[in-house]
Short mmCIF file of C-alpha atoms and ligand atoms in Angstrom, two decimals:
data_model
loop_
_atom_site.label_atom_id
_atom_site.label_comp_id
_atom_site.label_asym_id
_atom_site.label_seq_id
_atom_site.Cartn_x
_atom_site.Cartn_y
_atom_site.Cartn_z
CA MET A 1 27.47 34.44 1.80
CA SER A 2 30.33 37.47 2.92
CA LYS A 3 28.26 40.39 3.99
CA LYS A 4 28.81 44.15 4.83
CA VAL A 5 30.48 44.80 1.81
CA ASN A 6 30.00 48.41 1.07
CA ARG A 7 29.30 49.62 -2.16
CA ARG A 8 32.78 51.20 -3.02
CA THR A 9 34.43 47.16 -1.86
CA PHE A 10 31.84 46.21 -4.31
CA VAL A 11 32.98 47.44 -7.15
CA LYS A 12 36.57 46.54 -6.49
CA LEU A 13 35.73 43.20 -5.26
CA THR A 14 33.45 42.24 -8.38
CA GLY A 15 36.14 44.24 -11.10
CA ALA A 16 34.78 43.67 -15.11
CA ALA A 17 34.28 40.66 -14.32
CA GLY A 18 31.03 41.68 -11.92
CA LEU A 19 28.58 43.76 -11.96
CA VAL A 20 29.33 47.79 -13.13
CA SER A 21 28.50 50.78 -10.99
CA ALA A 22 25.71 52.90 -11.77
CA THR A 23 27.89 55.21 -13.65
CA GLU A 24 29.02 52.77 -16.17
CA MET A 25 26.24 50.82 -17.07
CA PRO A 26 26.24 49.21 -20.59
CA SER A 27 23.19 49.73 -22.76
CA LEU A 28 21.68 46.62 -23.74
CA GLY A 29 24.33 44.56 -26.50
CA GLY A 30 27.26 47.02 -25.32
CA SER A 31 30.53 45.87 -25.48
CA ASN A 32 30.27 44.89 -21.52
CA THR A 33 27.69 42.90 -22.70
CA VAL A 34 28.12 39.00 -23.29
CA PRO A 35 26.24 36.63 -25.34
CA GLN A 36 25.56 33.47 -22.83
CA GLY A 37 22.14 31.79 -23.83
CA SER A 38 21.18 28.76 -26.12
CA SER A 39 18.66 30.28 -27.80
CA ALA A 40 16.84 27.92 -30.77
CA ARG A 41 17.85 31.21 -32.83
CA SER A 42 21.40 32.60 -32.91
CA GLY A 43 22.48 35.85 -32.81
CA ASP A 44 20.38 36.74 -30.54
CA ALA A 45 22.01 38.08 -27.85
CA LEU A 46 20.01 40.09 -26.80
CA ARG A 47 17.06 37.86 -25.66
CA ASP A 48 19.09 34.73 -24.22
CA PHE A 49 19.52 34.04 -21.21
CA PRO A 50 22.79 32.19 -19.31
CA ARG A 51 23.48 28.83 -20.12
CA GLY A 52 21.20 26.07 -17.73
CA PHE A 53 18.74 28.60 -16.42
CA ILE A 54 15.84 27.69 -14.22
CA TRP A 55 12.31 28.69 -15.15
CA GLY A 56 10.07 27.56 -12.98
CA THR A 57 6.52 27.76 -11.38
CA ALA A 58 5.46 28.87 -7.88
CA THR A 59 2.19 27.75 -5.88
CA ALA A 60 1.61 28.16 -2.40
CA SER A 61 0.25 25.52 -0.40
CA TYR A 62 -3.35 27.44 1.35
CA GLN A 63 -3.77 28.28 -2.02
CA ILE A 64 -4.44 25.41 -3.89
CA GLU A 65 -3.92 22.54 -1.91
CA GLY A 66 -8.03 21.87 -0.17
CA ALA A 67 -8.28 19.00 1.98
CA VAL A 68 -8.57 21.25 5.21
CA LYS A 69 -9.40 18.13 7.62
CA GLU A 70 -7.23 15.91 6.06
CA ASP A 71 -5.06 12.92 7.25
CA GLY A 72 -4.94 14.72 10.54
CA ARG A 73 -4.74 18.53 9.41
CA GLY A 74 -4.37 20.59 12.07
CA PRO A 75 -6.40 24.11 11.24
CA SER A 76 -4.54 27.15 10.48
CA ILE A 77 -4.98 30.84 11.21
CA TRP A 78 -5.95 30.88 7.39
CA ASP A 79 -9.08 28.51 8.16
CA THR A 80 -10.32 30.96 11.20
CA PHE A 81 -9.73 33.48 8.99
CA SER A 82 -11.54 32.54 5.77
CA HIS A 83 -14.68 31.52 8.02
CA THR A 84 -14.86 34.35 9.75
CA PRO A 85 -17.53 36.33 7.65
CA GLY A 86 -16.25 39.08 5.68
CA LYS A 87 -12.58 38.83 6.06
CA VAL A 88 -12.32 37.10 2.21
CA VAL A 89 -14.18 38.28 -0.53
CA ASN A 90 -17.35 36.49 -0.76
CA ASN A 91 -16.86 34.45 2.03
CA ALA A 92 -14.73 31.65 -0.11
CA THR A 93 -12.43 29.74 2.38
CA GLY A 94 -9.51 27.73 0.90
CA ASP A 95 -11.00 24.39 2.34
CA VAL A 96 -10.89 22.63 -1.21
CA ALA A 97 -9.36 25.37 -3.36
CA ASN A 98 -7.88 23.06 -6.56
CA ASP A 99 -7.88 20.15 -4.34
CA HIS A 100 -4.33 19.58 -5.49
CA TYR A 101 -3.97 17.72 -2.36
CA HIS A 102 -5.80 14.94 -4.40
CA LEU A 103 -5.05 16.51 -8.31
CA TYR A 104 -1.19 16.73 -7.64
CA LYS A 105 -0.88 14.20 -10.14
CA THR A 106 -2.57 15.91 -12.83
CA ASP A 107 -0.72 19.56 -11.67
CA VAL A 108 2.68 17.62 -11.90
CA GLN A 109 1.73 17.11 -15.88
CA LEU A 110 0.92 20.77 -16.13
CA MET A 111 4.28 21.79 -15.12
CA LYS A 112 5.74 18.97 -17.31
CA ALA A 113 3.86 20.16 -20.69
CA LEU A 114 5.31 23.43 -20.00
CA GLY A 115 8.71 21.92 -20.22
CA VAL A 116 10.15 23.63 -16.02
CA LYS A 117 12.96 22.77 -14.56
CA ALA A 118 11.78 23.99 -11.33
CA TYR A 119 8.63 23.43 -8.99
CA ARG A 120 8.33 26.11 -5.99
CA PHE A 121 5.80 24.86 -3.00
CA SER A 122 5.25 25.15 0.23
CA ILE A 123 4.78 23.10 3.05
CA ALA A 124 1.92 23.54 5.09
CA TRP A 125 3.14 23.43 9.24
CA PRO A 126 -0.14 22.68 10.14
CA ARG A 127 -0.55 19.28 8.26
CA VAL A 128 2.91 18.10 10.08
CA PHE A 129 2.55 19.52 13.45
CA PRO A 130 -1.15 19.88 13.72
CA ASN A 131 -0.23 22.08 16.95
CA GLY A 132 2.46 23.30 15.83
CA ASP A 133 5.23 21.91 18.65
CA GLY A 134 3.56 18.71 19.55
CA PRO A 135 3.31 15.36 18.45
CA PRO A 136 4.01 15.72 14.84
CA ASN A 137 1.17 13.80 12.10
CA PRO A 138 3.45 11.97 9.68
CA LYS A 139 0.83 11.39 7.29
CA GLY A 140 0.67 14.94 6.80
CA LEU A 141 4.63 15.01 5.58
CA ASP A 142 3.97 11.90 3.06
CA PHE A 143 1.88 13.82 1.12
CA TYR A 144 4.88 16.02 -0.18
CA ASN A 145 6.60 12.89 0.17
CA ARG A 146 4.67 11.92 -2.71
CA LEU A 147 4.44 14.75 -4.52
CA VAL A 148 8.67 15.39 -4.41
CA ASP A 149 8.55 11.60 -5.55
CA GLU A 150 6.26 12.23 -8.42
CA LEU A 151 8.60 15.91 -9.64
CA LEU A 152 11.73 13.83 -9.66
CA ALA A 153 10.39 11.03 -11.44
CA ASN A 154 9.08 14.36 -13.78
CA ASP A 155 12.81 15.65 -14.05
CA ILE A 156 11.58 18.56 -11.91
CA GLN A 157 13.57 19.66 -9.04
CA PRO A 158 11.54 20.88 -5.86
CA PHE A 159 11.74 23.47 -4.01
CA ALA A 160 10.08 23.87 -1.26
CA THR A 161 9.14 26.78 1.07
CA LEU A 162 8.28 25.77 4.68
CA TYR A 163 6.25 29.10 5.57
CA HIS A 164 3.85 30.22 3.23
CA TRP A 165 1.56 31.85 5.59
CA ASP A 166 -0.32 29.10 6.58
CA LEU A 167 0.61 29.32 10.57
CA PRO A 168 -0.83 26.37 12.91
CA GLN A 169 -4.21 27.79 14.72
CA SER A 170 -2.41 26.61 17.88
CA LEU A 171 0.75 28.86 17.90
CA GLN A 172 -1.50 31.75 17.85
CA ASP A 173 -3.64 30.70 20.36
CA ARG A 174 -0.73 29.98 23.11
CA PHE A 175 1.32 32.73 22.33
CA GLY A 176 -0.49 35.15 19.92
CA GLY A 177 1.52 33.83 16.59
CA TRP A 178 4.55 35.65 15.74
CA GLU A 179 3.93 38.25 18.43
CA GLY A 180 5.71 35.53 20.58
CA ARG A 181 8.72 34.31 20.76
CA GLU A 182 7.78 30.69 21.13
CA THR A 183 6.77 30.82 17.63
CA ALA A 184 10.41 31.25 16.46
CA LYS A 185 11.25 28.04 18.02
CA ALA A 186 8.96 26.26 17.19
CA PHE A 187 9.17 27.22 13.39
CA ALA A 188 12.61 26.43 13.55
CA ASP A 189 11.94 23.16 15.03
CA TYR A 190 9.49 22.01 12.29
CA ALA A 191 11.93 23.26 9.62
CA GLY A 192 14.29 20.69 11.44
CA TYR A 193 12.02 18.27 11.16
CA VAL A 194 10.86 18.48 8.24
CA THR A 195 14.72 18.64 6.82
CA ALA A 196 15.76 15.80 8.07
CA ARG A 197 13.36 13.74 5.93
CA LEU A 198 13.16 15.43 2.56
CA THR A 199 16.85 16.91 2.02
CA ASP A 200 17.89 13.56 0.33
CA ARG A 201 15.62 14.51 -2.53
CA VAL A 202 14.99 18.47 -1.74
CA LYS A 203 18.10 20.59 -2.66
CA HIS A 204 16.78 23.82 -2.07
CA ILE A 205 15.16 25.22 0.94
CA PHE A 206 13.13 28.56 1.69
CA THR A 207 12.21 29.60 5.13
CA ILE A 208 9.82 32.50 5.00
CA ASN A 209 8.01 33.70 2.29
CA GLU A 210 7.41 37.45 2.66
CA PHE A 211 7.51 39.06 6.00
CA GLY A 212 7.41 42.18 4.28
CA ALA A 213 3.53 40.93 3.46
CA PHE A 214 2.35 38.66 6.63
CA ILE A 215 3.53 40.60 9.26
CA GLU A 216 2.36 43.72 7.47
CA VAL A 217 -0.61 43.11 6.49
CA GLY A 218 -2.06 40.34 8.67
CA TYR A 219 -0.50 41.58 12.27
CA ARG A 220 -0.06 45.52 11.13
CA TRP A 221 -3.59 46.23 9.00
CA GLY A 222 -5.34 43.09 9.70
CA ILE A 223 -6.35 42.15 6.03
CA HIS A 224 -5.23 39.00 6.25
CA ALA A 225 -5.08 36.18 9.05
CA PRO A 226 -4.30 36.49 12.08
CA GLY A 227 -6.47 40.13 11.39
CA LEU A 228 -4.58 42.22 14.01
CA LYS A 229 -3.77 45.91 13.94
CA LEU A 230 -0.62 46.19 16.33
CA THR A 231 1.20 49.08 16.69
CA GLY A 232 4.58 50.34 17.75
CA LEU A 233 6.23 48.64 20.26
CA ARG A 234 4.05 45.27 19.62
CA LEU A 235 4.21 45.49 15.96
CA ASN A 236 8.14 45.82 15.43
CA GLN A 237 8.56 43.15 18.19
CA THR A 238 6.48 40.82 15.90
CA ARG A 239 8.69 42.01 12.81
CA HIS A 240 12.07 41.19 14.94
CA HIS A 241 10.35 37.62 16.08
CA ALA A 242 9.31 36.81 12.44
CA VAL A 243 13.58 37.44 11.09
CA LEU A 244 14.12 35.61 14.16
CA GLY A 245 12.66 32.88 13.81
CA HIS A 246 13.85 32.26 10.09
CA GLY A 247 17.27 32.64 11.52
CA LEU A 248 16.64 29.61 14.21
CA ALA A 249 15.53 28.08 11.19
CA VAL A 250 18.21 28.19 8.82
CA GLN A 251 20.52 26.53 12.33
CA ALA A 252 18.03 24.23 12.88
CA ILE A 253 17.71 23.22 8.61
CA ARG A 254 21.95 23.05 8.99
CA ALA A 255 22.15 20.70 12.22
CA SER A 256 20.01 18.44 9.71
CA ALA A 257 20.23 18.94 6.49
CA LYS A 258 21.43 16.18 3.90
CA SER A 259 24.66 17.25 2.27
CA GLY A 260 24.37 19.25 -0.33
CA THR A 261 20.94 20.89 0.17
CA ARG A 262 21.08 24.98 0.44
CA VAL A 263 19.10 27.34 2.31
CA GLY A 264 17.20 31.17 2.11
CA ILE A 265 14.33 33.10 1.81
CA ALA A 266 11.73 34.39 -0.50
CA GLU A 267 10.76 37.84 0.04
CA ASN A 268 8.99 40.63 -0.90
CA ILE A 269 11.56 43.42 -0.92
CA THR A 270 10.14 47.00 -1.35
CA ILE A 271 12.54 47.47 -4.77
CA PRO A 272 13.21 51.21 -5.04
CA VAL A 273 13.54 51.99 -8.94
CA PRO A 274 15.02 55.00 -9.23
CA VAL A 275 12.84 57.58 -11.30
CA VAL A 276 15.08 58.20 -14.15
CA GLU A 277 18.53 56.43 -14.29
CA THR A 278 21.36 58.81 -13.44
CA PRO A 279 23.83 58.34 -10.81
CA THR A 280 22.46 60.18 -8.00
CA HIS A 281 18.87 58.98 -8.51
CA VAL A 282 20.47 55.40 -8.67
CA ALA A 283 22.67 56.52 -5.40
CA ALA A 284 19.48 57.24 -3.61
CA ALA A 285 17.26 53.95 -4.56
CA GLU A 286 20.76 51.69 -3.15
CA SER A 287 20.19 54.00 0.01
CA ALA A 288 16.61 53.54 -0.02
CA MET A 289 16.66 49.39 -0.45
CA ARG A 290 18.74 49.47 2.64
CA GLU A 291 15.84 51.90 4.46
CA MET A 292 12.75 50.43 3.13
CA ASN A 293 13.96 46.62 3.83
CA ALA A 294 15.56 47.58 7.38
CA GLN A 295 13.04 45.38 9.62
CA TYR A 296 13.56 42.20 6.94
CA LEU A 297 16.29 41.83 4.55
CA THR A 298 18.43 44.44 5.28
CA VAL A 299 18.89 42.16 8.68
CA ILE A 300 19.35 39.63 7.40
CA MET A 301 22.19 40.56 5.55
CA GLU A 302 23.87 42.74 7.41
CA GLY A 303 22.88 41.47 11.42
CA LYS A 304 21.99 44.62 12.47
CA TYR A 305 19.48 46.96 11.94
CA THR A 306 20.04 50.53 10.17
CA ASP A 307 20.86 53.59 12.64
CA TYR A 308 17.58 55.19 10.99
CA TYR A 309 15.17 52.39 12.05
CA LEU A 310 16.16 52.46 14.98
CA LYS A 311 15.99 56.02 15.17
CA SER A 312 12.91 56.92 13.86
CA ALA A 313 11.62 53.90 16.26
CA GLY A 314 12.67 55.41 19.20
CA ALA A 315 10.66 53.69 22.55
CA ASP A 316 9.28 51.66 20.15
CA ALA A 317 12.44 50.00 18.74
CA PRO A 318 12.34 46.03 18.93
CA LYS A 319 14.40 44.47 22.39
CA PHE A 320 17.15 42.61 20.68
CA THR A 321 20.34 41.33 21.75
CA PRO A 322 24.12 40.60 20.07
CA GLU A 323 23.40 36.75 19.75
CA GLU A 324 19.82 37.36 18.48
CA LEU A 325 21.58 39.48 15.57
CA LYS A 326 23.90 37.14 14.73
CA THR A 327 21.10 34.35 14.37
CA ILE A 328 19.16 36.67 12.34
CA SER A 329 21.99 36.96 9.81
CA SER A 330 23.16 33.22 9.94
CA PRO A 331 24.78 33.30 6.30
CA LEU A 332 22.42 31.57 3.41
CA ASP A 333 23.23 29.97 -0.30
CA PHE A 334 21.11 32.33 -2.20
CA VAL A 335 18.29 34.74 -1.79
CA GLY A 336 15.04 34.97 -3.43
CA ILE A 337 12.73 37.84 -4.48
CA ASN A 338 9.18 38.13 -5.09
CA VAL A 339 9.13 40.88 -7.82
CA TYR A 340 5.95 42.41 -8.74
CA THR A 341 5.73 45.71 -8.33
CA PRO A 342 8.21 48.95 -8.32
CA GLN A 343 8.43 51.87 -5.84
CA PHE A 344 9.58 55.15 -7.21
CA VAL A 345 12.32 57.31 -5.29
CA ARG A 346 14.63 60.31 -6.46
CA ALA A 347 17.23 61.51 -4.68
CA ASP A 348 16.76 63.98 -2.04
CA ALA A 349 19.31 65.79 -0.42
CA SER A 350 17.42 67.47 2.19
CA SER A 351 16.30 63.86 3.76
CA PRO A 352 19.09 62.10 6.60
CA VAL A 353 18.36 59.18 4.09
CA GLY A 354 19.04 61.25 0.85
CA TYR A 355 15.61 59.83 -0.82
CA ALA A 356 12.09 60.65 -1.10
CA GLN A 357 9.00 58.70 -2.11
CA VAL A 358 7.55 59.16 -5.62
CA PRO A 359 3.99 58.24 -5.16
CA HIS A 360 2.10 56.77 -8.05
CA PRO A 361 -0.02 59.08 -10.34
CA LYS A 362 -3.08 58.69 -10.22
CA SER A 363 -2.61 57.20 -14.01
CA PHE A 364 -0.31 54.85 -13.80
CA PRO A 365 -1.60 51.78 -14.98
CA HIS A 366 -1.72 48.71 -12.59
CA ALA A 367 -2.93 45.11 -12.89
CA PRO A 368 -6.38 44.21 -11.45
CA SER A 369 -5.02 44.24 -7.69
CA PHE A 370 -4.58 47.32 -6.93
CA TRP A 371 -1.42 47.62 -5.44
CA LEU A 372 0.48 45.40 -8.32
CA PHE A 373 1.38 48.94 -10.14
CA ILE A 374 3.12 47.30 -13.81
CA ALA A 375 6.65 48.93 -14.03
CA PRO A 376 8.88 46.50 -15.91
CA ASP A 377 12.32 47.16 -14.75
CA ALA A 378 11.47 46.34 -11.10
CA LEU A 379 12.55 43.00 -12.11
CA TYR A 380 15.64 44.88 -12.66
CA TRP A 381 16.67 47.06 -9.84
CA GLY A 382 15.49 44.01 -7.14
CA PRO A 383 18.33 41.83 -8.35
CA ARG A 384 20.32 44.61 -9.29
CA HIS A 385 20.27 45.61 -5.62
CA VAL A 386 20.56 42.36 -4.38
CA ALA A 387 23.54 41.35 -5.83
CA LYS A 388 25.30 45.03 -5.23
CA LEU A 389 24.43 45.90 -1.83
CA TRP A 390 25.27 42.49 -0.10
CA ASN A 391 26.92 40.85 -2.89
CA ALA A 392 24.93 37.99 -3.03
CA LYS A 393 26.09 35.19 -5.40
CA GLU A 394 23.13 33.29 -6.23
CA ILE A 395 19.59 35.27 -6.48
CA TYR A 396 16.53 33.54 -7.42
CA ILE A 397 13.39 35.70 -8.14
CA THR A 398 10.23 33.25 -6.59
CA GLU A 399 7.73 34.83 -8.03
CA ASN A 400 6.70 37.31 -10.30
CA GLY A 401 3.26 37.30 -12.23
CA CYS A 402 0.07 39.21 -12.70
CA SER A 403 -3.63 38.96 -12.22
CA ALA A 404 -5.36 39.41 -15.40
CA SER A 405 -9.56 39.48 -16.10
CA ASP A 406 -9.07 36.16 -17.57
CA GLU A 407 -12.43 35.46 -19.55
CA PRO A 408 -12.75 32.29 -21.83
CA ALA A 409 -12.93 33.12 -25.54
CA ALA A 410 -15.78 30.96 -27.36
CA ASP A 411 -13.37 28.25 -27.95
CA GLY A 412 -12.66 27.54 -24.44
CA LYS A 413 -9.14 29.40 -24.24
CA VAL A 414 -7.86 32.41 -22.46
CA TYR A 415 -5.88 34.79 -24.32
CA ASP A 416 -4.53 36.45 -21.65
CA THR A 417 -2.81 38.98 -23.97
CA ASP A 418 -2.44 41.21 -21.50
CA ARG A 419 -0.08 38.73 -18.64
CA VAL A 420 1.64 37.67 -22.23
CA THR A 421 2.53 41.62 -22.67
CA TYR A 422 3.10 42.01 -18.65
CA LEU A 423 5.51 39.11 -18.57
CA ARG A 424 7.50 39.39 -21.83
CA SER A 425 8.29 43.09 -20.68
CA TYR A 426 9.43 42.17 -17.23
CA LEU A 427 11.85 39.39 -18.62
CA THR A 428 13.26 41.58 -20.75
CA GLN A 429 14.58 43.51 -17.69
CA LEU A 430 15.46 40.06 -15.95
CA ARG A 431 16.84 40.03 -19.26
CA ARG A 432 19.14 43.22 -18.92
CA ALA A 433 20.12 42.09 -15.09
CA THR A 434 21.51 38.68 -16.30
CA ALA A 435 23.70 40.24 -19.12
CA GLU A 436 25.29 42.39 -16.29
CA ASN A 437 26.31 39.49 -14.72
CA VAL A 438 23.90 39.53 -11.74
CA PRO A 439 23.80 36.15 -10.41
CA VAL A 440 20.28 35.36 -11.00
CA ARG A 441 19.67 32.16 -11.43
CA GLY A 442 16.50 31.10 -12.05
CA TYR A 443 12.43 32.46 -12.05
CA PHE A 444 9.49 31.29 -10.85
CA LEU A 445 6.52 32.52 -12.53
CA TRP A 446 3.73 33.18 -10.15
CA SER A 447 1.31 31.09 -10.34
CA LEU A 448 1.34 27.91 -12.03
CA MET A 449 -2.20 27.83 -12.19
CA ASP A 450 -5.33 30.34 -10.57
CA ASN A 451 -6.19 29.90 -6.92
CA PHE A 452 -6.93 31.09 -3.32
CA GLU A 453 -5.79 34.80 -3.83
CA TRP A 454 -5.96 35.61 -0.28
CA ALA A 455 -8.35 38.16 0.84
CA ASP A 456 -9.77 38.36 -2.59
CA GLY A 457 -10.59 35.14 -2.67
CA TYR A 458 -11.31 33.77 -5.93
CA THR A 459 -11.70 36.83 -8.12
CA ASN A 460 -8.08 37.49 -8.75
CA ARG A 461 -6.23 34.70 -11.04
CA PHE A 462 -2.81 34.92 -11.36
CA GLY A 463 -2.68 31.71 -13.17
CA ILE A 464 -1.42 30.50 -16.92
CA HIS A 465 -3.24 27.26 -16.38
CA TYR A 466 -7.51 28.26 -16.14
CA VAL A 467 -9.02 26.83 -13.03
CA ASP A 468 -12.61 26.11 -13.49
CA TYR A 469 -13.65 25.82 -9.46
CA ALA A 470 -16.77 23.69 -10.29
CA THR A 471 -14.96 21.08 -12.42
CA GLN A 472 -11.26 21.85 -11.36
CA LYS A 473 -10.68 21.62 -15.05
CA ARG A 474 -7.15 23.35 -15.86
CA THR A 475 -6.47 25.24 -19.22
CA PRO A 476 -4.27 26.08 -20.13
CA LYS A 477 -3.71 29.96 -20.77
CA LEU A 478 -2.27 31.85 -24.12
CA SER A 479 0.56 33.03 -21.58
CA ALA A 480 1.10 29.22 -20.40
CA ASP A 481 2.20 28.88 -24.15
CA PHE A 482 4.35 31.80 -24.41
CA TYR A 483 6.28 30.69 -21.20
CA ARG A 484 6.62 27.05 -23.28
CA GLU A 485 8.54 28.50 -25.68
CA VAL A 486 10.93 30.75 -23.30
CA ILE A 487 11.55 28.06 -21.45
CA ALA A 488 12.61 25.86 -24.14
CA ARG A 489 14.11 29.03 -26.47
CA ASN A 490 16.27 29.91 -23.10
CA ALA A 491 15.06 33.36 -24.31
CA VAL A 492 12.57 35.77 -24.39
CA VAL A 493 10.08 35.84 -27.05
C1 GBH B 1 2.44 37.30 -3.26
O1 GBH B 1 2.51 37.89 -2.54
C2 GBH B 1 1.96 36.05 -2.46
O2 GBH B 1 2.81 35.50 -2.20
C3 GBH B 1 1.23 35.38 -3.25
O3 GBH B 1 0.95 34.63 -2.44
C4 GBH B 1 -0.06 35.85 -3.53
O4 GBH B 1 -0.58 35.23 -4.13
C5 GBH B 1 0.86 36.48 -4.96
O5 GBH B 1 2.04 37.55 -4.04
C6 GBH B 1 0.10 37.57 -5.69
O6 GBH B 1 -0.64 38.03 -4.90
O7 GBH B 1 -4.76 44.00 0.08
O8 GBH B 1 -3.18 46.42 0.60
O9 GBH B 1 -3.05 44.46 2.03
C7 GBH B 1 2.79 39.61 -3.26
C8 GBH B 1 2.76 40.72 -2.09
C9 GBH B 1 1.59 41.84 -0.75
C10 GBH B 1 0.51 42.11 -2.65
C11 GBH B 1 0.25 41.93 0.33
C12 GBH B 1 -0.58 41.92 -2.16
C13 GBH B 1 -2.00 42.71 0.03
C14 GBH B 1 -2.57 44.77 -0.13
N1 GBH B 1 1.42 40.91 -1.68
N2 GBH B 1 -0.72 42.95 -0.67
S1 GBH B 1 -3.86 45.19 1.26
#
């Protein structure tokens, strides 16, 4: 993927077939809109997605697997954290979770019934290397071999994430986890090991899920594992080691992958949404996109920290070498973004970066998760910014979904009309992006089923299948019926 494309050259490069500039955005269905989909209904260009669009669902290892002591798995920082009283709501743990380690065949059948083309799951590092580094545990990787084979036997493409927060505890104990450069190195070794053994069948690999969450919430706010409250240089250096781990892993993956393997990332970028869609506010949002993601996606895409970030950090700026920046910005085949919620911005000529954040008013609607403000156009602006600022050629929405109260009705069904409304509205905005030729190739709904929602334990449900944790029974919610229709028609329903 070529980098360092600024806004002006971008418009030139993409020309008429590419994205349009902010000043000449077509309205939905306008003359620039090319109908591309294959909806079951004809002539409904407003709803169709491009042919071959990859519809999927997503999960993560610690949130669903359980079986934390089985087949030689080592402890992760999330085992330690969830077993520390007071850290997770109701002191819930992932010890059993959805028991997916044993029920994976059932869960693949749920996907098959939905008709998904792809499944994004994560690999538990401490299953593969119980101590993070040192001797591997082949029995741990065997689980993913079984899962991948089962997916392929059911015509579902596996998309694997190497790190979704379950860091081997031993790395935390010995090196301070991501505070230590050693962890970045160990991550690359683990990435190379897994890649060599899975990429005969797994063609899409994500390095790391959401720096913006596991570093900020885990190492800065202390709300997630490992529960630290770092500040200043220590925090910035930890952020730097995490992106360095990503870059080293990309290199290790390239070195050991079978041909045809594609590598990317899954980041929960902060998504600046212009308060009003005028050229000035849009330009402010684009500037905000670079600055608000400076420590993570921006340095990965541009190979440099922004001047404003370094200047604001002053003496606390991370220490790095030019060689490290090169590693961090190793070219990617695709960019994955997790999209939930917006950050509204407005133009502000008095600011050195040209924008100001606009806080959510108290009345702004949100899901049961207090942080999940509902703004469907985040799913338009997220991929549009990525494509326009960095000329990304292949984008995946690696997560999108919402929590809901999800109470089963008398007939046992969960009629989650709020989630259906959320998904329909967000997908309409994603459709707007693909209609403008933003190169979004696929969408992974979070989540296949209710699961361990980190510090919220089992109190917040994100699934389109309801899970009764006492019996491990999975039941499709109304949103699963909705999603099945979307997939079948390749269109917003
Ligand atoms: C994703 O994070 C995760 O990738 C996924 O594992 C998770 O289940 C899903 O969203 C739903 O939450 O408690 O104040 O510290 C989305 C981004 C970052 C949003 C962490 C919640 C915690 C807020 N998340 N953040 S706070």
